[in-house]
Tab-separated table of C-alpha atoms in Angstrom:
chain	number	residue	atom	x	y	z
Z	45	UNK	CA	56.096	84.881	64.244
Z	46	UNK	CA	59.781	86.160	63.519
Z	47	UNK	CA	60.352	82.402	62.187
Z	48	UNK	CA	57.301	82.398	60.037
Z	49	UNK	CA	58.414	85.718	58.500
Z	50	UNK	CA	61.860	84.548	57.822
Z	51	UNK	CA	60.367	81.363	56.145
Z	52	UNK	CA	58.096	83.390	53.813
Z	53	UNK	CA	61.007	85.802	52.898
Z	54	UNK	CA	63.204	82.771	52.197
Z	55	UNK	CA	60.586	81.063	50.034
Z	56	UNK	CA	59.949	84.460	48.078
Z	57	UNK	CA	63.696	84.568	47.161
Z	58	UNK	CA	63.709	80.843	46.142
Z	59	UNK	CA	60.844	81.255	43.793
Z	60	UNK	CA	61.998	84.610	42.255
Z	61	UNK	CA	64.817	83.056	40.505
Z	62	UNK	CA	63.196	81.368	37.369
Z	63	UNK	CA	61.390	84.638	36.478
Z	64	UNK	CA	64.842	86.654	36.231
Z	65	UNK	CA	65.430	85.457	32.599
Z	66	UNK	CA	62.051	86.297	31.476
Z	67	UNK	CA	62.092	89.899	32.409
Z	68	UNK	CA	64.803	90.751	30.179
Z	69	UNK	CA	62.444	90.370	27.320
Z	70	UNK	CA	59.568	92.206	28.829
Z	71	UNK	CA	59.675	95.980	27.691
Z	72	UNK	CA	56.971	96.779	30.154
Z	73	UNK	CA	59.159	95.555	33.239
Z	74	UNK	CA	60.115	98.185	35.855
Z	75	UNK	CA	63.168	97.705	37.821
Z	76	UNK	CA	62.326	100.452	40.405
Z	77	UNK	CA	59.303	102.256	41.614
Z	78	UNK	CA	58.529	105.192	43.961
Z	79	UNK	CA	55.322	105.133	45.984
Z	80	UNK	CA	53.456	107.004	48.615
Z	81	UNK	CA	51.381	105.032	51.036
Z	82	UNK	CA	48.460	105.874	53.513
Z	83	UNK	CA	47.624	103.707	56.509
Z	84	UNK	CA	46.303	103.892	60.168
Z	85	UNK	CA	50.001	104.413	61.136
Z	86	UNK	CA	50.565	107.437	58.915
Z	87	UNK	CA	51.853	108.341	55.508
Z	88	UNK	CA	54.839	106.881	53.854
Z	89	UNK	CA	57.448	106.970	51.224
Z	90	UNK	CA	58.251	103.589	49.450
Z	91	UNK	CA	61.212	102.854	47.353
Z	92	UNK	CA	60.950	99.688	45.355
Z	93	UNK	CA	63.364	97.346	43.820
Z	94	UNK	CA	61.884	94.770	41.637
Z	95	UNK	CA	64.282	91.540	41.716
Z	96	UNK	CA	61.822	90.123	38.869
Z	97	UNK	CA	58.379	90.624	37.654
Z	98	UNK	CA	57.243	88.489	40.502
Z	99	UNK	CA	59.435	89.443	43.529
Z	100	UNK	CA	60.061	92.917	44.914
Z	101	UNK	CA	61.574	94.573	47.793
Z	102	UNK	CA	60.188	97.641	49.292
Z	103	UNK	CA	62.136	99.951	51.639
Z	104	UNK	CA	59.815	102.330	53.506
Z	105	UNK	CA	60.028	105.522	55.684
Z	106	UNK	CA	56.734	106.539	57.395
Z	107	UNK	CA	55.181	108.333	60.271
Z	108	UNK	CA	52.216	110.150	61.568
Z	109	UNK	CA	52.850	113.552	63.180
Z	110	UNK	CA	51.514	114.298	66.774
Z	111	UNK	CA	47.968	116.229	66.459
Z	112	UNK	CA	47.151	115.040	63.141
Z	113	UNK	CA	44.741	112.304	64.014
Z	114	UNK	CA	42.093	112.478	66.916
Z	115	UNK	CA	39.508	109.847	67.569
Z	116	UNK	CA	36.512	109.221	69.961
Z	117	UNK	CA	36.655	105.667	71.121
Z	118	UNK	CA	34.648	103.443	73.474
Z	119	UNK	CA	36.753	101.151	75.335
Z	120	UNK	CA	35.010	98.982	78.075
Z	121	UNK	CA	32.338	101.394	78.461
Z	122	UNK	CA	34.380	104.525	78.841
Z	123	UNK	CA	34.812	107.011	76.217
Z	124	UNK	CA	38.220	108.309	75.269
Z	125	UNK	CA	39.687	111.044	73.116
Z	126	UNK	CA	42.471	109.159	71.280
Z	127	UNK	CA	45.564	110.924	69.876
Z	128	UNK	CA	48.453	109.105	68.308
Z	129	UNK	CA	51.764	109.537	66.658
Z	130	UNK	CA	54.274	107.297	64.915
Z	131	UNK	CA	57.642	107.047	63.312
Z	132	UNK	CA	59.086	103.934	61.509
Z	133	UNK	CA	61.122	102.455	58.768
Z	134	UNK	CA	60.741	98.960	57.364
Z	135	UNK	CA	61.913	96.449	54.750
Z	136	UNK	CA	59.245	94.234	53.063
Z	137	UNK	CA	59.522	91.377	50.413
Z	138	UNK	CA	56.463	90.887	48.151
Z	139	UNK	CA	55.997	87.721	46.137
Z	140	UNK	CA	53.591	87.096	43.337
Z	141	UNK	CA	53.020	83.288	43.636
Z	142	UNK	CA	50.422	82.934	40.692
Z	143	UNK	CA	51.789	83.315	37.116
Z	144	UNK	CA	48.467	84.364	35.598
Z	145	UNK	CA	47.481	86.618	38.535
Z	146	UNK	CA	50.541	88.796	39.184
Z	147	UNK	CA	48.186	91.401	40.801
Z	148	UNK	CA	48.182	89.316	43.866
Z	149	UNK	CA	51.095	89.352	46.489
Z	150	UNK	CA	52.316	87.847	49.649
Z	151	UNK	CA	54.220	90.143	51.648
Z	152	UNK	CA	56.426	89.618	54.722
Z	153	UNK	CA	58.898	91.992	56.482
Z	154	UNK	CA	60.084	94.012	59.489
Z	155	UNK	CA	59.655	97.387	60.933
Z	156	UNK	CA	61.559	99.383	63.310
Z	157	UNK	CA	60.212	102.504	65.075
Z	158	UNK	CA	57.606	103.485	67.769
Z	159	UNK	CA	53.841	104.113	67.936
Z	160	UNK	CA	52.614	106.207	70.633
Z	161	UNK	CA	48.995	106.545	71.815
Z	162	UNK	CA	47.348	108.795	74.437
Z	163	UNK	CA	43.841	108.394	75.631
Z	164	UNK	CA	41.829	110.783	77.772
Z	165	UNK	CA	38.500	110.115	79.368
Z	166	UNK	CA	35.857	112.599	80.348
Z	167	UNK	CA	37.267	112.948	83.961
Z	168	UNK	CA	40.673	113.998	82.587
Z	169	UNK	CA	42.487	110.841	83.239
Z	170	UNK	CA	44.902	110.293	80.590
Z	171	UNK	CA	46.602	106.903	79.748
Z	172	UNK	CA	49.584	106.154	77.339
Z	173	UNK	CA	49.781	103.098	75.132
Z	174	UNK	CA	53.222	102.995	73.464
Z	175	UNK	CA	54.773	100.494	71.159
Z	176	UNK	CA	58.449	100.773	71.540
Z	177	UNK	CA	59.745	97.171	71.037
Z	178	UNK	CA	61.858	96.499	68.080
Z	179	UNK	CA	61.779	95.092	65.461
Z	180	UNK	CA	58.217	93.995	64.705
Z	181	UNK	CA	57.227	91.370	62.191
Z	182	UNK	CA	54.659	91.913	59.379
Z	183	UNK	CA	52.729	89.405	57.369
Z	184	UNK	CA	50.075	90.220	54.766
Z	185	UNK	CA	48.476	89.977	51.275
Z	186	UNK	CA	48.515	92.671	48.446
Z	187	UNK	CA	46.528	93.574	45.419
Z	188	UNK	CA	47.905	95.549	42.665
Z	189	UNK	CA	51.428	97.115	42.634
Z	190	UNK	CA	52.766	95.170	39.672
Z	191	UNK	CA	56.335	95.414	38.610
Z	192	UNK	CA	55.353	97.560	35.500
Z	193	UNK	CA	56.452	100.782	33.923
Z	194	UNK	CA	53.972	103.768	34.605
Z	195	UNK	CA	51.552	104.449	37.236
Z	196	UNK	CA	50.953	101.728	39.820
Z	197	UNK	CA	48.498	101.356	42.789
Z	198	UNK	CA	48.109	98.831	45.280
Z	199	UNK	CA	46.037	97.674	48.438
Z	200	UNK	CA	47.655	95.850	51.363
Z	201	UNK	CA	46.033	93.976	54.225
Z	202	UNK	CA	47.992	92.194	56.876
Z	203	UNK	CA	49.026	92.451	60.675
Z	204	UNK	CA	52.060	93.540	62.636
Z	205	UNK	CA	53.260	91.196	65.396
Z	206	UNK	CA	54.438	93.240	68.283
Z	207	UNK	CA	55.580	92.742	71.999
Z	208	UNK	CA	52.464	94.654	73.048
Z	209	UNK	CA	52.119	98.191	74.371
Z	210	UNK	CA	53.477	99.607	77.538
Z	211	UNK	CA	50.295	101.165	79.091
Z	212	UNK	CA	50.759	103.799	81.905
Z	213	UNK	CA	48.990	106.660	83.716
Z	214	UNK	CA	50.041	109.973	82.519
Z	215	UNK	CA	47.762	112.103	84.434
Z	216	UNK	CA	44.752	111.811	86.838
Z	217	UNK	CA	43.754	108.719	88.947
Z	218	UNK	CA	44.684	105.112	87.692
Z	219	UNK	CA	41.962	102.687	87.392
Z	220	UNK	CA	43.027	99.088	87.014
Z	221	UNK	CA	40.005	98.063	85.005
Z	222	UNK	CA	40.472	100.950	82.571
Z	223	UNK	CA	44.115	99.969	81.996
Z	224	UNK	CA	42.952	96.123	81.610
Z	225	UNK	CA	40.301	97.213	79.048
Z	226	UNK	CA	42.767	99.287	76.826
Z	227	UNK	CA	45.193	96.329	76.885
Z	228	UNK	CA	42.460	93.926	75.786
Z	229	UNK	CA	41.207	96.245	72.966
Z	230	UNK	CA	41.910	95.332	69.332
Z	231	UNK	CA	43.702	98.584	68.641
Z	232	UNK	CA	46.145	98.182	71.492
Z	233	UNK	CA	46.886	94.388	71.571
Z	234	UNK	CA	50.068	92.530	70.539
Z	235	UNK	CA	48.644	91.831	67.181
Z	236	UNK	CA	47.749	95.290	65.244
Z	237	UNK	CA	45.834	95.157	61.921
Z	238	UNK	CA	46.942	97.249	59.019
Z	239	UNK	CA	45.492	98.288	55.741
Z	240	UNK	CA	47.566	100.456	53.403
Z	241	UNK	CA	46.774	102.077	50.098
Z	242	UNK	CA	49.653	103.035	47.772
Z	243	UNK	CA	50.093	105.221	44.497
Z	244	UNK	CA	53.336	105.391	42.795
Z	245	UNK	CA	55.381	105.190	39.467
Z	246	UNK	CA	57.457	102.447	37.993
Z	247	UNK	CA	60.375	103.052	35.897
Protein backbone atom coordinates (compact mmCIF):
# COMPACT_ATOMS: atom_id res chain seq x y z
CA UNK A 1 0.00 0.00 0.00
CA UNK A 2 2.77 2.45 0.94
CA UNK A 3 4.60 1.74 -2.33
CA UNK A 4 1.40 2.41 -4.26
CA UNK A 5 0.88 5.70 -2.44
CA UNK A 6 4.48 6.75 -3.17
CA UNK A 7 4.05 5.85 -6.86
CA UNK A 8 0.89 7.97 -7.09
CA UNK A 9 2.63 10.89 -5.37
CA UNK A 10 5.59 10.69 -7.75
CA UNK A 11 3.32 10.55 -10.81
CA UNK A 12 1.34 13.56 -9.60
CA UNK A 13 4.51 15.63 -9.21
CA UNK A 14 5.80 14.57 -12.64
CA UNK A 15 2.60 15.48 -14.49
CA UNK A 16 2.25 18.80 -12.65
CA UNK A 17 5.29 20.38 -14.29
CA UNK A 18 3.81 21.28 -17.74
CA UNK A 19 0.96 23.22 -16.14
CA UNK A 20 3.22 25.62 -14.23
CA UNK A 21 3.80 27.99 -17.15
CA UNK A 22 0.10 28.18 -17.99
CA UNK A 23 -0.89 29.30 -14.50
CA UNK A 24 1.09 32.52 -14.70
CA UNK A 25 -1.39 33.77 -17.32
CA UNK A 26 -4.52 32.66 -15.46
CA UNK A 27 -5.97 35.52 -13.39
CA UNK A 28 -8.31 33.11 -11.61
CA UNK A 29 -5.53 30.78 -10.42
CA UNK A 30 -5.25 30.62 -6.60
CA UNK A 31 -1.86 29.78 -5.12
CA UNK A 32 -3.33 29.00 -1.69
CA UNK A 33 -6.57 27.98 -0.02
CA UNK A 34 -7.99 27.39 3.44
CA UNK A 35 -10.77 24.85 3.95
CA UNK A 36 -12.78 23.17 6.68
CA UNK A 37 -13.70 19.52 6.30
CA UNK A 38 -16.22 17.08 7.75
CA UNK A 39 -15.75 13.29 7.79
CA UNK A 40 -16.49 10.24 9.99
CA UNK A 41 -13.15 10.95 11.70
CA UNK A 42 -14.22 14.44 12.78
CA UNK A 43 -13.74 17.98 11.60
CA UNK A 44 -10.57 19.29 10.02
CA UNK A 45 -8.74 22.46 9.08
CA UNK A 46 -7.02 22.27 5.69
CA UNK A 47 -4.24 24.48 4.38
CA UNK A 48 -3.72 24.12 0.63
CA UNK A 49 -0.81 25.03 -1.63
CA UNK A 50 -1.50 24.77 -5.36
CA UNK A 51 1.69 23.83 -7.18
CA UNK A 52 -0.23 24.39 -10.41
CA UNK A 53 -3.84 24.45 -11.55
CA UNK A 54 -3.69 20.66 -11.72
CA UNK A 55 -1.63 19.67 -8.68
CA UNK A 56 -2.12 20.68 -5.04
CA UNK A 57 -0.74 19.89 -1.60
CA UNK A 58 -3.06 19.84 1.41
CA UNK A 59 -1.83 19.88 4.99
CA UNK A 60 -4.56 18.89 7.42
CA UNK A 61 -5.17 19.01 11.17
CA UNK A 62 -8.25 17.12 12.32
CA UNK A 63 -10.00 15.35 15.13
CA UNK A 64 -13.17 14.22 16.84
CA UNK A 65 -13.56 15.11 20.54
CA UNK A 66 -14.74 12.39 22.92
CA UNK A 67 -18.47 12.42 23.63
CA UNK A 68 -19.49 14.20 20.42
CA UNK A 69 -20.46 11.10 18.42
CA UNK A 70 -22.46 8.16 19.81
CA UNK A 71 -23.96 5.48 17.57
CA UNK A 72 -26.00 2.33 18.03
CA UNK A 73 -24.50 -0.57 16.06
CA UNK A 74 -25.37 -4.22 15.50
CA UNK A 75 -22.21 -6.32 15.23
CA UNK A 76 -22.53 -10.09 14.93
CA UNK A 77 -26.07 -9.99 16.31
CA UNK A 78 -25.07 -7.97 19.39
CA UNK A 79 -26.14 -4.36 19.81
CA UNK A 80 -23.49 -1.92 20.99
CA UNK A 81 -23.33 1.72 21.95
CA UNK A 82 -20.35 3.03 20.01
CA UNK A 83 -18.37 6.09 21.10
CA UNK A 84 -15.36 7.38 19.20
CA UNK A 85 -12.68 10.05 19.34
CA UNK A 86 -9.74 10.87 17.11
CA UNK A 87 -6.86 13.27 16.54
CA UNK A 88 -4.64 13.33 13.46
CA UNK A 89 -2.52 15.30 11.02
CA UNK A 90 -1.94 14.52 7.36
CA UNK A 91 -0.31 15.57 4.10
CA UNK A 92 -2.11 14.82 0.84
CA UNK A 93 -1.33 15.42 -2.82
CA UNK A 94 -4.18 15.96 -5.30
CA UNK A 95 -3.72 15.74 -9.06
CA UNK A 96 -6.28 16.60 -11.75
CA UNK A 97 -5.33 14.24 -14.58
CA UNK A 98 -7.94 15.36 -17.12
CA UNK A 99 -7.37 18.80 -18.64
CA UNK A 100 -11.03 19.30 -19.55
CA UNK A 101 -12.32 18.05 -16.18
CA UNK A 102 -10.28 19.77 -13.51
CA UNK A 103 -13.09 19.16 -11.04
CA UNK A 104 -11.88 15.54 -10.83
CA UNK A 105 -8.90 14.70 -8.61
CA UNK A 106 -6.79 11.66 -7.71
CA UNK A 107 -5.59 11.91 -4.10
CA UNK A 108 -2.80 10.15 -2.19
CA UNK A 109 -1.12 10.84 1.12
CA UNK A 110 -0.28 9.89 4.68
CA UNK A 111 -1.84 10.47 8.08
CA UNK A 112 -0.42 10.30 11.60
CA UNK A 113 -2.53 10.14 14.74
CA UNK A 114 -4.95 7.91 16.61
CA UNK A 115 -8.55 6.71 16.39
CA UNK A 116 -10.14 5.35 19.56
CA UNK A 117 -13.41 3.40 19.67
CA UNK A 118 -15.35 2.09 22.66
CA UNK A 119 -18.23 -0.37 22.29
CA UNK A 120 -20.57 -1.30 25.16
CA UNK A 121 -23.21 -4.04 24.93
CA UNK A 122 -26.49 -4.33 26.87
CA UNK A 123 -24.77 -6.33 29.64
CA UNK A 124 -22.20 -3.62 30.30
CA UNK A 125 -19.30 -5.40 28.60
CA UNK A 126 -17.08 -2.76 27.04
CA UNK A 127 -14.47 -3.30 24.33
CA UNK A 128 -11.96 -0.88 22.84
CA UNK A 129 -10.87 -0.94 19.20
CA UNK A 130 -8.03 1.56 18.89
CA UNK A 131 -5.86 2.50 15.92
CA UNK A 132 -2.45 3.79 16.99
CA UNK A 133 -0.11 2.44 14.29
CA UNK A 134 1.54 5.19 12.25
CA UNK A 135 1.72 6.33 9.56
CA UNK A 136 -1.33 5.22 7.58
CA UNK A 137 -1.67 5.52 3.81
CA UNK A 138 -4.58 7.13 1.99
CA UNK A 139 -5.81 6.73 -1.59
CA UNK A 140 -8.96 8.17 -3.09
CA UNK A 141 -10.66 10.38 -5.62
CA UNK A 142 -12.09 13.85 -5.23
CA UNK A 143 -14.69 16.02 -6.94
CA UNK A 144 -14.50 19.81 -6.88
CA UNK A 145 -11.88 21.74 -4.96
CA UNK A 146 -10.38 23.49 -7.99
CA UNK A 147 -7.28 25.68 -7.72
CA UNK A 148 -9.33 28.84 -8.21
CA UNK A 149 -9.87 32.10 -6.35
CA UNK A 150 -13.02 32.53 -4.32
CA UNK A 151 -15.24 30.02 -2.59
CA UNK A 152 -14.51 26.35 -3.29
CA UNK A 153 -16.07 23.07 -2.21
CA UNK A 154 -15.25 19.43 -2.65
CA UNK A 155 -16.22 15.83 -2.00
CA UNK A 156 -13.58 13.15 -1.38
CA UNK A 157 -14.09 9.38 -1.29
CA UNK A 158 -11.29 6.98 -0.43
CA UNK A 159 -9.82 4.61 2.10
CA UNK A 160 -7.19 4.49 4.83
CA UNK A 161 -4.82 1.54 4.91
CA UNK A 162 -3.97 0.83 8.56
CA UNK A 163 -2.32 -1.93 10.55
CA UNK A 164 -5.70 -2.77 12.03
CA UNK A 165 -7.12 -2.02 15.49
CA UNK A 166 -5.96 -3.29 18.85
CA UNK A 167 -9.13 -4.84 20.34
CA UNK A 168 -9.26 -5.25 24.11
CA UNK A 169 -11.77 -5.82 26.89
CA UNK A 170 -12.11 -2.65 28.96
CA UNK A 171 -14.79 -3.76 31.41
CA UNK A 172 -16.93 -6.85 32.03
CA UNK A 173 -16.50 -10.41 30.77
CA UNK A 174 -14.52 -11.15 27.62
CA UNK A 175 -16.26 -12.98 24.78
CA UNK A 176 -13.91 -14.33 22.09
CA UNK A 177 -16.67 -14.42 19.47
CA UNK A 178 -17.68 -10.82 20.18
CA UNK A 179 -14.06 -9.66 19.82
CA UNK A 180 -13.71 -11.59 16.54
CA UNK A 181 -16.97 -10.10 15.22
CA UNK A 182 -15.74 -6.58 16.02
CA UNK A 183 -12.45 -7.22 14.23
CA UNK A 184 -14.30 -8.51 11.13
CA UNK A 185 -16.69 -5.53 10.95
CA UNK A 186 -16.17 -3.04 8.10
CA UNK A 187 -15.78 -0.14 10.54
CA UNK A 188 -12.97 -1.86 12.46
CA UNK A 189 -10.89 -3.54 9.76
CA UNK A 190 -7.42 -2.68 8.49
CA UNK A 191 -9.01 -0.77 5.58
CA UNK A 192 -11.23 2.12 6.66
CA UNK A 193 -13.59 3.84 4.18
CA UNK A 194 -13.71 7.62 4.27
CA UNK A 195 -16.01 10.30 2.85
CA UNK A 196 -15.21 13.97 3.36
CA UNK A 197 -16.95 17.23 2.49
CA UNK A 198 -14.87 20.43 2.35
CA UNK A 199 -15.72 24.12 2.09
CA UNK A 200 -13.16 26.86 1.74
CA UNK A 201 -11.69 29.87 0.00
CA UNK A 202 -8.91 30.16 -2.56
CA UNK A 203 -6.66 33.20 -2.82
